[in-house]
CSV table of C-alpha atoms and ligand atoms in Angstrom, one decimal:
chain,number,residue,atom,x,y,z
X,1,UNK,CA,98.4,138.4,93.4
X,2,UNK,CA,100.1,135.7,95.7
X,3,UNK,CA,103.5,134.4,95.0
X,4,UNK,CA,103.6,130.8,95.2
X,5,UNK,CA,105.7,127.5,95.0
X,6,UNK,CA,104.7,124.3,94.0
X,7,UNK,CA,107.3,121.8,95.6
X,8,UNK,CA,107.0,118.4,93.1
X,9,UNK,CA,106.7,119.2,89.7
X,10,UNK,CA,104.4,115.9,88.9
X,11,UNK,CA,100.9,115.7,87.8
X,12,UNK,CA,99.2,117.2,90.5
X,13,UNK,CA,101.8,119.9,91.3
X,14,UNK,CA,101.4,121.1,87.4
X,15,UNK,CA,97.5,120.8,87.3
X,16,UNK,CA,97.6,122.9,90.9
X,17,UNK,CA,100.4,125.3,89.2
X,18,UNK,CA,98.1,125.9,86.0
X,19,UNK,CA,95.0,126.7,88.1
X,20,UNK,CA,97.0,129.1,90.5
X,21,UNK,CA,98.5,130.9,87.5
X,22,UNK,CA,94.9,131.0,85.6
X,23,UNK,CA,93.9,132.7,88.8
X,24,UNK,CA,96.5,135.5,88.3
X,25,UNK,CA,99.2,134.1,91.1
X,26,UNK,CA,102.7,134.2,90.3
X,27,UNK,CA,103.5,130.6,90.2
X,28,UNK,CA,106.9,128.8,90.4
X,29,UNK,CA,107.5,124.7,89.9
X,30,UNK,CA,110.5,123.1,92.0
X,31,UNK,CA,111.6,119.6,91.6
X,32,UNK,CA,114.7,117.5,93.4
X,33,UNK,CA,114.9,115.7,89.9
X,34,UNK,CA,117.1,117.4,87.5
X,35,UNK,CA,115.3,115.7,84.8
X,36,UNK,CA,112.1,116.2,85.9
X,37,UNK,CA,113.4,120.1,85.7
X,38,UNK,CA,114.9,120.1,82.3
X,39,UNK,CA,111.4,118.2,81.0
X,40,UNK,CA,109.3,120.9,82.2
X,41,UNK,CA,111.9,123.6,80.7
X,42,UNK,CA,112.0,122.3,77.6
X,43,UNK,CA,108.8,120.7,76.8
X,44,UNK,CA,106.2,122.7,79.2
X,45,UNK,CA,104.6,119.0,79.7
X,46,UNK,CA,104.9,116.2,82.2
X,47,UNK,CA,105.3,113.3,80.6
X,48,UNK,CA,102.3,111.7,82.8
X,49,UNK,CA,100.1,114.3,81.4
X,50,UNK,CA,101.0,114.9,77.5
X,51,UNK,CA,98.6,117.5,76.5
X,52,UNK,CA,98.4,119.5,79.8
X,53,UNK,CA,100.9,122.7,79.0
X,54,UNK,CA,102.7,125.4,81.6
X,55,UNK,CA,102.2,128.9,80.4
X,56,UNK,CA,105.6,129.9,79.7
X,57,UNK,CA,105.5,133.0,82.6
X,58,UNK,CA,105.7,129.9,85.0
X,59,UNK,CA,108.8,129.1,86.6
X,60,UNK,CA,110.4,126.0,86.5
X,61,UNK,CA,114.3,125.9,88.7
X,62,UNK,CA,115.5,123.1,90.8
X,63,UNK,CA,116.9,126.0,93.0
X,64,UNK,CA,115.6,125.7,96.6
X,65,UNK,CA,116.2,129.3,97.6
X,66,UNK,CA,114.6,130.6,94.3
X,67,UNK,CA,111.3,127.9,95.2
X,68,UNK,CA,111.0,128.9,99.2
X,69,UNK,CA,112.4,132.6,99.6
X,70,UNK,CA,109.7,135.1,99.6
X,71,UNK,CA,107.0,132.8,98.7
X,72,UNK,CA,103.1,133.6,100.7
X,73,UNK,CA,102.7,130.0,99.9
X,74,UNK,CA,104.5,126.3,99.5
X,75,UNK,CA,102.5,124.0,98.0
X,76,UNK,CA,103.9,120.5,98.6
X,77,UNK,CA,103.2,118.1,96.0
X,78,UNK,CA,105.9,115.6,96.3
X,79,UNK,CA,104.5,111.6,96.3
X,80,UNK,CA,104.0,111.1,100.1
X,81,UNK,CA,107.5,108.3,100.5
X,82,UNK,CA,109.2,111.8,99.6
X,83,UNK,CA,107.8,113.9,101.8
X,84,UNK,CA,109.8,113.6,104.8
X,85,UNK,CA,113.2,114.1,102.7
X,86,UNK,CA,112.0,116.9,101.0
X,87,UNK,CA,110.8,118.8,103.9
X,88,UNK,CA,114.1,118.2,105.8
X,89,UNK,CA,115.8,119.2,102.5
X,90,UNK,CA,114.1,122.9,102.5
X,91,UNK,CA,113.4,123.5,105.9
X,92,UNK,CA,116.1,126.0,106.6
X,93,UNK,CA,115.2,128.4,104.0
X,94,UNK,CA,111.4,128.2,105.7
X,95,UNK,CA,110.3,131.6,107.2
X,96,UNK,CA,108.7,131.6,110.9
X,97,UNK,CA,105.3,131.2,109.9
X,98,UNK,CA,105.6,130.5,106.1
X,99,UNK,CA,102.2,128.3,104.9
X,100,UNK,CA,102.9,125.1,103.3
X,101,UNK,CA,100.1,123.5,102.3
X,102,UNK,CA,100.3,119.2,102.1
X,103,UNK,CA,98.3,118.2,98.6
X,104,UNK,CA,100.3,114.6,98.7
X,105,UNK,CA,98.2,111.6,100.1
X,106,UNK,CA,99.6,109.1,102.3
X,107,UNK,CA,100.7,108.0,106.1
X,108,UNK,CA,104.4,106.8,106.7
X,109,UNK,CA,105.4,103.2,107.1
X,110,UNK,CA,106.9,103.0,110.4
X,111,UNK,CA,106.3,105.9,112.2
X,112,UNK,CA,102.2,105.8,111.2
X,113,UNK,CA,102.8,109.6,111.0
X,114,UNK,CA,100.6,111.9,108.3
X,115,UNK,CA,101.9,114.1,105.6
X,116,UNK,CA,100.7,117.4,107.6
X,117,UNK,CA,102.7,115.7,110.7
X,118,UNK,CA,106.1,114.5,108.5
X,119,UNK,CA,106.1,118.5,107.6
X,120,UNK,CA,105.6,119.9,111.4
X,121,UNK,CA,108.1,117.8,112.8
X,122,UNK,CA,111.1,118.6,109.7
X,123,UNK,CA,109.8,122.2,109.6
X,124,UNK,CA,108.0,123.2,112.8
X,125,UNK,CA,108.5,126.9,111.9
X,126,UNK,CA,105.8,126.4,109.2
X,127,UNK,CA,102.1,127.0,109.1
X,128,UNK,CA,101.2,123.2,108.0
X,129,UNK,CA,97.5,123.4,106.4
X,130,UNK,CA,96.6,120.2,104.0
X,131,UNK,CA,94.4,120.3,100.8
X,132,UNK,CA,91.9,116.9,99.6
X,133,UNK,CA,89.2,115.8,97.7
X,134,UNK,CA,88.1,114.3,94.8
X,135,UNK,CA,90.2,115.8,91.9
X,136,UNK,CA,92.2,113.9,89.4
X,137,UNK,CA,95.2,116.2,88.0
X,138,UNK,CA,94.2,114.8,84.7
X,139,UNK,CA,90.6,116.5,84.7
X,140,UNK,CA,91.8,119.5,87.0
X,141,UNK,CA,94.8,120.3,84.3
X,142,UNK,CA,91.7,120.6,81.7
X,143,UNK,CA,89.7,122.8,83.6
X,144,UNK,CA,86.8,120.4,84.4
X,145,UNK,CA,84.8,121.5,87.5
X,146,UNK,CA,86.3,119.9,91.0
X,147,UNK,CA,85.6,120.5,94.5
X,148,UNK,CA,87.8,119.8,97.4
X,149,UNK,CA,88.7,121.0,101.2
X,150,UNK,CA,91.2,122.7,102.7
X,151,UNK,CA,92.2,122.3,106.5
X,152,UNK,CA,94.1,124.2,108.6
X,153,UNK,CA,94.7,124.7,112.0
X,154,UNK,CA,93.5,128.6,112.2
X,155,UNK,CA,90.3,129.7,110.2
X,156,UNK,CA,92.5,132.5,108.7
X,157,UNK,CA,94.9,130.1,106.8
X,158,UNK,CA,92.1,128.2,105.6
X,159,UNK,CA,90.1,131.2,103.9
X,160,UNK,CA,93.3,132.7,102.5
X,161,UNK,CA,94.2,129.3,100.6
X,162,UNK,CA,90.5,128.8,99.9
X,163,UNK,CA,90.7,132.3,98.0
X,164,UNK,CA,94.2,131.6,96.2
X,165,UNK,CA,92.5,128.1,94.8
X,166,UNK,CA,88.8,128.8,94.4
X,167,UNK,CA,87.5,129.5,90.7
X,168,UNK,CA,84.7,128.7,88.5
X,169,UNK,CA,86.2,125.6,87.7
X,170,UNK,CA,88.0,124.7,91.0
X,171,UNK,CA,85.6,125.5,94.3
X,172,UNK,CA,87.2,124.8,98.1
X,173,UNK,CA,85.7,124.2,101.1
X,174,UNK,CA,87.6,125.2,104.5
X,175,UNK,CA,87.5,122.3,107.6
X,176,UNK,CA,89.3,122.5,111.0
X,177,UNK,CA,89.4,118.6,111.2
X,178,UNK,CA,92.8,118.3,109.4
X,179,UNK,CA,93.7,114.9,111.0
X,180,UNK,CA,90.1,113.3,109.3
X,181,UNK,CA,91.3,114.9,106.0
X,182,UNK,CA,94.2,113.3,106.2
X,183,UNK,CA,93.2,109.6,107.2
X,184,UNK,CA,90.4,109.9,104.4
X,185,UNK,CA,92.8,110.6,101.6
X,186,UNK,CA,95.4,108.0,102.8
X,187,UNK,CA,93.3,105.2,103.5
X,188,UNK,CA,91.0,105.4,100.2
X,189,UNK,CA,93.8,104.2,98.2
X,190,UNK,CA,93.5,101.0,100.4
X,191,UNK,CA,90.2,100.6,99.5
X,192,UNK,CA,90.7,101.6,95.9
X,193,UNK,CA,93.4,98.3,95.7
X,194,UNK,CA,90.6,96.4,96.8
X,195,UNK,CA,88.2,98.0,94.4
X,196,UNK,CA,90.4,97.6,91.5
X,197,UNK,CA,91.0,93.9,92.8
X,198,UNK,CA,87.1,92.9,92.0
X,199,UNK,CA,87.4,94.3,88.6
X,200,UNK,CA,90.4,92.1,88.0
X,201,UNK,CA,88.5,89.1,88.9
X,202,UNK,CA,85.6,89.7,87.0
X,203,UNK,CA,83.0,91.1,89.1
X,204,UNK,CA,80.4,93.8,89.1
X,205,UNK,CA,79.1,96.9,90.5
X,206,UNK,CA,77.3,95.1,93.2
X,207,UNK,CA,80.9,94.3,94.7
X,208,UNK,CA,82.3,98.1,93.9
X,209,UNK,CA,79.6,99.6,95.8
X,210,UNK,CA,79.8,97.3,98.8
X,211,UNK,CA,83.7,97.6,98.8
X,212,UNK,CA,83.1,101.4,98.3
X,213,UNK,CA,80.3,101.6,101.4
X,214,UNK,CA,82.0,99.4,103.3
X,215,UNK,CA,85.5,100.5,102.9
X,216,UNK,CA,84.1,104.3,104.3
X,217,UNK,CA,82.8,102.3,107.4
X,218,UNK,CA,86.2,100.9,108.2
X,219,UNK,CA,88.3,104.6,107.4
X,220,UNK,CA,85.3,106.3,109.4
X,221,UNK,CA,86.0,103.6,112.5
X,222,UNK,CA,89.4,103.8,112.6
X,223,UNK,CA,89.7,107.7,111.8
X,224,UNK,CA,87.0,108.6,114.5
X,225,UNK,CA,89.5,106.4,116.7
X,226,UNK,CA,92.2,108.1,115.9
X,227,UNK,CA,90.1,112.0,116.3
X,228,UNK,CA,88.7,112.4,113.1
X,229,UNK,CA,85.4,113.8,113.1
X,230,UNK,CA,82.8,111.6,111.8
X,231,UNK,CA,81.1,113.8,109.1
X,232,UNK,CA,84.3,114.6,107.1
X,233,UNK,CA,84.8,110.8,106.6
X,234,UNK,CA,81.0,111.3,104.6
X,235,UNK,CA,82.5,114.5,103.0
X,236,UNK,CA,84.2,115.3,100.0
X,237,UNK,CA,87.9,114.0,101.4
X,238,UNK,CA,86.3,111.0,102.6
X,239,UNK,CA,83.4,108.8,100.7
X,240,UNK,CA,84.2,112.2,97.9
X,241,UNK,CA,87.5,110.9,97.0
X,242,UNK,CA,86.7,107.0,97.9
X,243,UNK,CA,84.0,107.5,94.7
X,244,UNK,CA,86.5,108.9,92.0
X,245,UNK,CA,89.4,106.3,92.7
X,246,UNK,CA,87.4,103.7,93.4
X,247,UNK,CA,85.2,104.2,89.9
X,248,UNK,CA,88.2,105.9,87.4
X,249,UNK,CA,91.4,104.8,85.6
X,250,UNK,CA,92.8,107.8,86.2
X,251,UNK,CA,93.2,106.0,89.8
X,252,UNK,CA,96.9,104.0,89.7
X,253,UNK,CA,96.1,102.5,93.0
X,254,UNK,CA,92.4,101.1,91.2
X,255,UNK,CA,95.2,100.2,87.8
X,256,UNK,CA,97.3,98.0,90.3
X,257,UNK,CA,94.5,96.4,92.0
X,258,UNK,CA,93.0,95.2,88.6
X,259,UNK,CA,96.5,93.6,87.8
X,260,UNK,CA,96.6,92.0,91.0
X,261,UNK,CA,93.3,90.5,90.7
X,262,UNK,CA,94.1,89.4,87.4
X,263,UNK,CA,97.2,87.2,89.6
X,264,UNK,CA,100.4,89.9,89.5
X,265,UNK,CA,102.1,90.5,92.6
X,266,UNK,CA,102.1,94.3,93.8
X,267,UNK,CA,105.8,94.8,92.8
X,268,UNK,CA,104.7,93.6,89.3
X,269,UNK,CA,101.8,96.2,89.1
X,270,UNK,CA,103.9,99.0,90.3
X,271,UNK,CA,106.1,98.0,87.5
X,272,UNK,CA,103.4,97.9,84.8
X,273,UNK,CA,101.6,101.1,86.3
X,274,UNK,CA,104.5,102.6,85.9
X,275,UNK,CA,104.0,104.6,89.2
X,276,UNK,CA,104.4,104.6,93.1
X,277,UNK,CA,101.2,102.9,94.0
X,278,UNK,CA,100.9,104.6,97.7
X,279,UNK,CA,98.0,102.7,99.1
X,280,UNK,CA,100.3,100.0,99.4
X,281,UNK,CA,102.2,101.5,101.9
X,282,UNK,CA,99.1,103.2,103.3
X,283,UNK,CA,97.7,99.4,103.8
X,284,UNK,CA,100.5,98.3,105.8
X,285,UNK,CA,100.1,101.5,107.7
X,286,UNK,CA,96.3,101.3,108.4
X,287,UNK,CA,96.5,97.7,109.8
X,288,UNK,CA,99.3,99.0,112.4
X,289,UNK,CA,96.9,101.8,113.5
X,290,UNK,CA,94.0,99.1,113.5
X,291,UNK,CA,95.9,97.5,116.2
X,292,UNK,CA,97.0,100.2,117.8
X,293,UNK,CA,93.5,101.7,118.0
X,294,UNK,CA,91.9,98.5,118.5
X,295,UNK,CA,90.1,98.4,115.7
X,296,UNK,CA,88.6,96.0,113.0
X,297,UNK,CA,89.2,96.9,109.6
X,298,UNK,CA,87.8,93.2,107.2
X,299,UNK,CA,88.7,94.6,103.9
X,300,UNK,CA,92.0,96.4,104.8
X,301,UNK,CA,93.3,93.4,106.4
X,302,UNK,CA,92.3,91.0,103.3
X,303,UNK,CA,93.6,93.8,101.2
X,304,UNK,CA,97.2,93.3,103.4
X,305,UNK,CA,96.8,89.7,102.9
X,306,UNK,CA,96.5,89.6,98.9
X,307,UNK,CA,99.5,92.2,98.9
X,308,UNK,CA,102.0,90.6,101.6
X,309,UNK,CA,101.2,87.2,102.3
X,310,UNK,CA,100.3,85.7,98.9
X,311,UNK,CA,96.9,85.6,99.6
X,312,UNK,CA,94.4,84.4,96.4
X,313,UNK,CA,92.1,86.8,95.7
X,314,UNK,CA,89.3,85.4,95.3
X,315,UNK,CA,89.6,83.7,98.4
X,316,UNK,CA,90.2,86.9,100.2
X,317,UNK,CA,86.6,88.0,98.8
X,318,UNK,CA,84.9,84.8,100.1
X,319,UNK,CA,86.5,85.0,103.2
X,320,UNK,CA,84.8,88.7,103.1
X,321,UNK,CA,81.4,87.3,102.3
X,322,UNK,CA,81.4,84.8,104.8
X,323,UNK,CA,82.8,86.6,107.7
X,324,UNK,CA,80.4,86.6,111.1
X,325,UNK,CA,77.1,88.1,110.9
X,326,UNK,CA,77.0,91.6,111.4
X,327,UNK,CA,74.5,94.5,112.0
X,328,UNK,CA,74.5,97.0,109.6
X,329,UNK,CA,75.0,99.9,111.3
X,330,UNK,CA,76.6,99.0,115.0
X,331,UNK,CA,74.9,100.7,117.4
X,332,UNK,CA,71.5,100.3,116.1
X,333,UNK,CA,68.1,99.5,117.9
X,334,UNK,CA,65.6,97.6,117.3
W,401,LIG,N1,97.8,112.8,90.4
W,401,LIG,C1,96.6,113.1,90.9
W,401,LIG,O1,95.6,113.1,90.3
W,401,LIG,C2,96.5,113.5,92.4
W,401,LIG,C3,95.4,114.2,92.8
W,401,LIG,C4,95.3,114.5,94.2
W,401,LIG,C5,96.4,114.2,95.0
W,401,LIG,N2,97.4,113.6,94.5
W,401,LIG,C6,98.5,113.2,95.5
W,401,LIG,O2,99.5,114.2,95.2
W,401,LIG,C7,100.8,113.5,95.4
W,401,LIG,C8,101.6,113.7,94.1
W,401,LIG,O3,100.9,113.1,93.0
W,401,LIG,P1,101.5,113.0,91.6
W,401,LIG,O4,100.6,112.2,90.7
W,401,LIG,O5,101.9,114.3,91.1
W,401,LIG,O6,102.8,112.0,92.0
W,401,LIG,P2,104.1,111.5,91.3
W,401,LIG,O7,104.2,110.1,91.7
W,401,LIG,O8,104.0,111.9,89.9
W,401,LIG,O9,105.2,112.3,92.1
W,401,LIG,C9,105.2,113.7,92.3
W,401,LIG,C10,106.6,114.3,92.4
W,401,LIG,O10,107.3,113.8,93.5
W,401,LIG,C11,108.7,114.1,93.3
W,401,LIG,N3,109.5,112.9,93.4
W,401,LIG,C12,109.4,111.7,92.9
W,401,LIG,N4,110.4,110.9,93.2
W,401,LIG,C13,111.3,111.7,94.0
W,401,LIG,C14,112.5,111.5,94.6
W,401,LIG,N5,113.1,110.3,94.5
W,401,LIG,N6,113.0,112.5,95.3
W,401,LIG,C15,112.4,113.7,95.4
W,401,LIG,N7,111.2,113.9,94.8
W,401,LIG,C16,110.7,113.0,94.1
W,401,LIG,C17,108.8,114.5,91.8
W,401,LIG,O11,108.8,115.9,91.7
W,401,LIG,C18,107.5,114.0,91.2
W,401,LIG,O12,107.1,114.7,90.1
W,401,LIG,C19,100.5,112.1,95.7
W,401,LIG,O13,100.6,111.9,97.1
W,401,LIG,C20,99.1,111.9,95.2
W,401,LIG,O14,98.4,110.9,96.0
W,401,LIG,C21,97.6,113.2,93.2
């Protein structure tokens, strides 16, 4: 039995917290929000997942030396625009060496850092390992079989998390390619927007597999630029977790992109989603490493167009359509 923290009491910290405890860890929930706290104390439900209940022998405190002190594992679950504050916030109480593993999605405006990166700058103490994949809290909070990926930087942290996580419902895959991992769960929400777009105007499965086979060509371009490896852009925290939000609405970043096809402006379908949407931060993001990297990423950048410069939708997918002529795959022969 492990003791463990989950730091972000949302959806995906309680589904993560409920599949620890099911597998006989001793499982604490922190939040920074008070009321987040008292909702989880009282009710033993999120509000974003009615239905989904914490056995009562979890933990729920907004104490951070009750959350870090002790713990074999931190388990940061915090949307990614908080991840930053929240690692500066507990990073004296971190042990030398103390695992803390990244299960938020996301790359920061501005400094283009990731998650795993944010947490090795505030906290450099810390053994920084980063967990992704397909694997909406809704179905994982139910039990419904998920796989995913953990990477780490030593083989030893990944195949200690992968035994805290794995069960028959819930089986992990270890990778050293944390960086890939990373850039593939970011830059999918991107993708997702646009995927949710062409449902909001009307079209069909034709366009959500070419935006969904497409869009992995531009992450895999841009990741491999940055020193991703290649094949975990076609694994399960690449095209894996491009499938599920680009296909389910359990996906907010898919939710938004419907609105804004159907003509709201992104701060109108945050509003309505009720949620941070992140892959419109990540789309700022990628499109500041695309030109950093040198790098051409066609539906990103239309995707960046719709959001920030009042761009018609429907002329964005047009423009898409009728962009040069391309080979298929780049560096083919005839
Ligand atoms: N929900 C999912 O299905 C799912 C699945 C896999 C990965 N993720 C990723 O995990 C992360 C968390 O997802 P979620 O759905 O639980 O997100 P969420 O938006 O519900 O937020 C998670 C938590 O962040 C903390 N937080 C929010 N505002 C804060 C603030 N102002 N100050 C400090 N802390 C604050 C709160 O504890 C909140 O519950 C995201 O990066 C998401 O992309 C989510």
């Amino acid at each position: 039995m492990a003791k463990i923290s989950i730091i972000g009491g949302g959806s995906w910290g309680i589904a993560l917290a409920i599949l620890l405890h099911n597998n006989g860890h001793q499982v604490t929930v922190w939040s920074a929000l008070d009321s987040e706290v008292e909702m989880l104390q009282t009710n033993r439900e999120h509000k974003m997942m009615p239905g989904v209940i914490l056995p009562e022998d979890i933990l729920c405190t907004g104490d951070d030396r009750e959350a870090v002190e002790g713990k074999d594992l931190l388990v940061m679950a915090v949307a990614s625009a908080y991840t930053r504050k929240t690692a500066a916030r507990l990073s004296g109480l971190v042990a030398q060496g103390q695992k803390i593993l990244n299960v938020a999605k996301g790359i920061e405006d501005g400094t283009l850092m990731t998650l795993s990166q944010i947490i090795e700058q505030e906290i450099p103490q810390a053994d920084a390992a980063v967990m992704s994949g397909p694997s909406h809290a809704e179905e994982v909070g139910r039990g419904l079989p998920t796989t995913i990926v953990v990477g780490a930087k030593s083989k030893e942290t990944a195949e200690y998390i992968q035994n805290l996580f794995m069960s028959e419902v819930f089986r992990v895959y270890v990778s050293p390619d944390i960086l890939g991992m990373e850039l593939g769960g970011a830059l999918k929400n991107v993708v997702a927007l646009a995927a949710g777009i062409a449902d909001g105007l009307g079209y069909g499965d034709n366009t959500k597999a070419a935006l969904i086979t497409r869009g992995i060509t531009e992450i895999a371009r841009l990741g491999t630029a940055m020193g991703g490896r290649w094949e975990t852009f076609y694994g399960l925290s690449g095209i894996g977790d491009l499938i599920v939000t680009c296909a389910s609405m359990h996906s907010r970043n898919r939710r938004a992109g419907i609105l804004i096809g159907q003509g709201k402006s992104y701060e109108e379908a945050m509003a309505q989603v009720q949620m941070v949407v992140e892959g419109v931060y990540s789309a700022r993001a990628a499109m500041a490493l695309a030109q950093k990297y040198g790098v051409q990423l066609p539906i990103i950048e239309q995707v960046n167009q719709i959001l920030f410069a009042g761009k018609d939708p429907a002329g964005a997918v047009r423009e898409l359509m009728l962009r040069d002529k391309k080979i298929e795959v780049s560096d083919a022969q005839w």
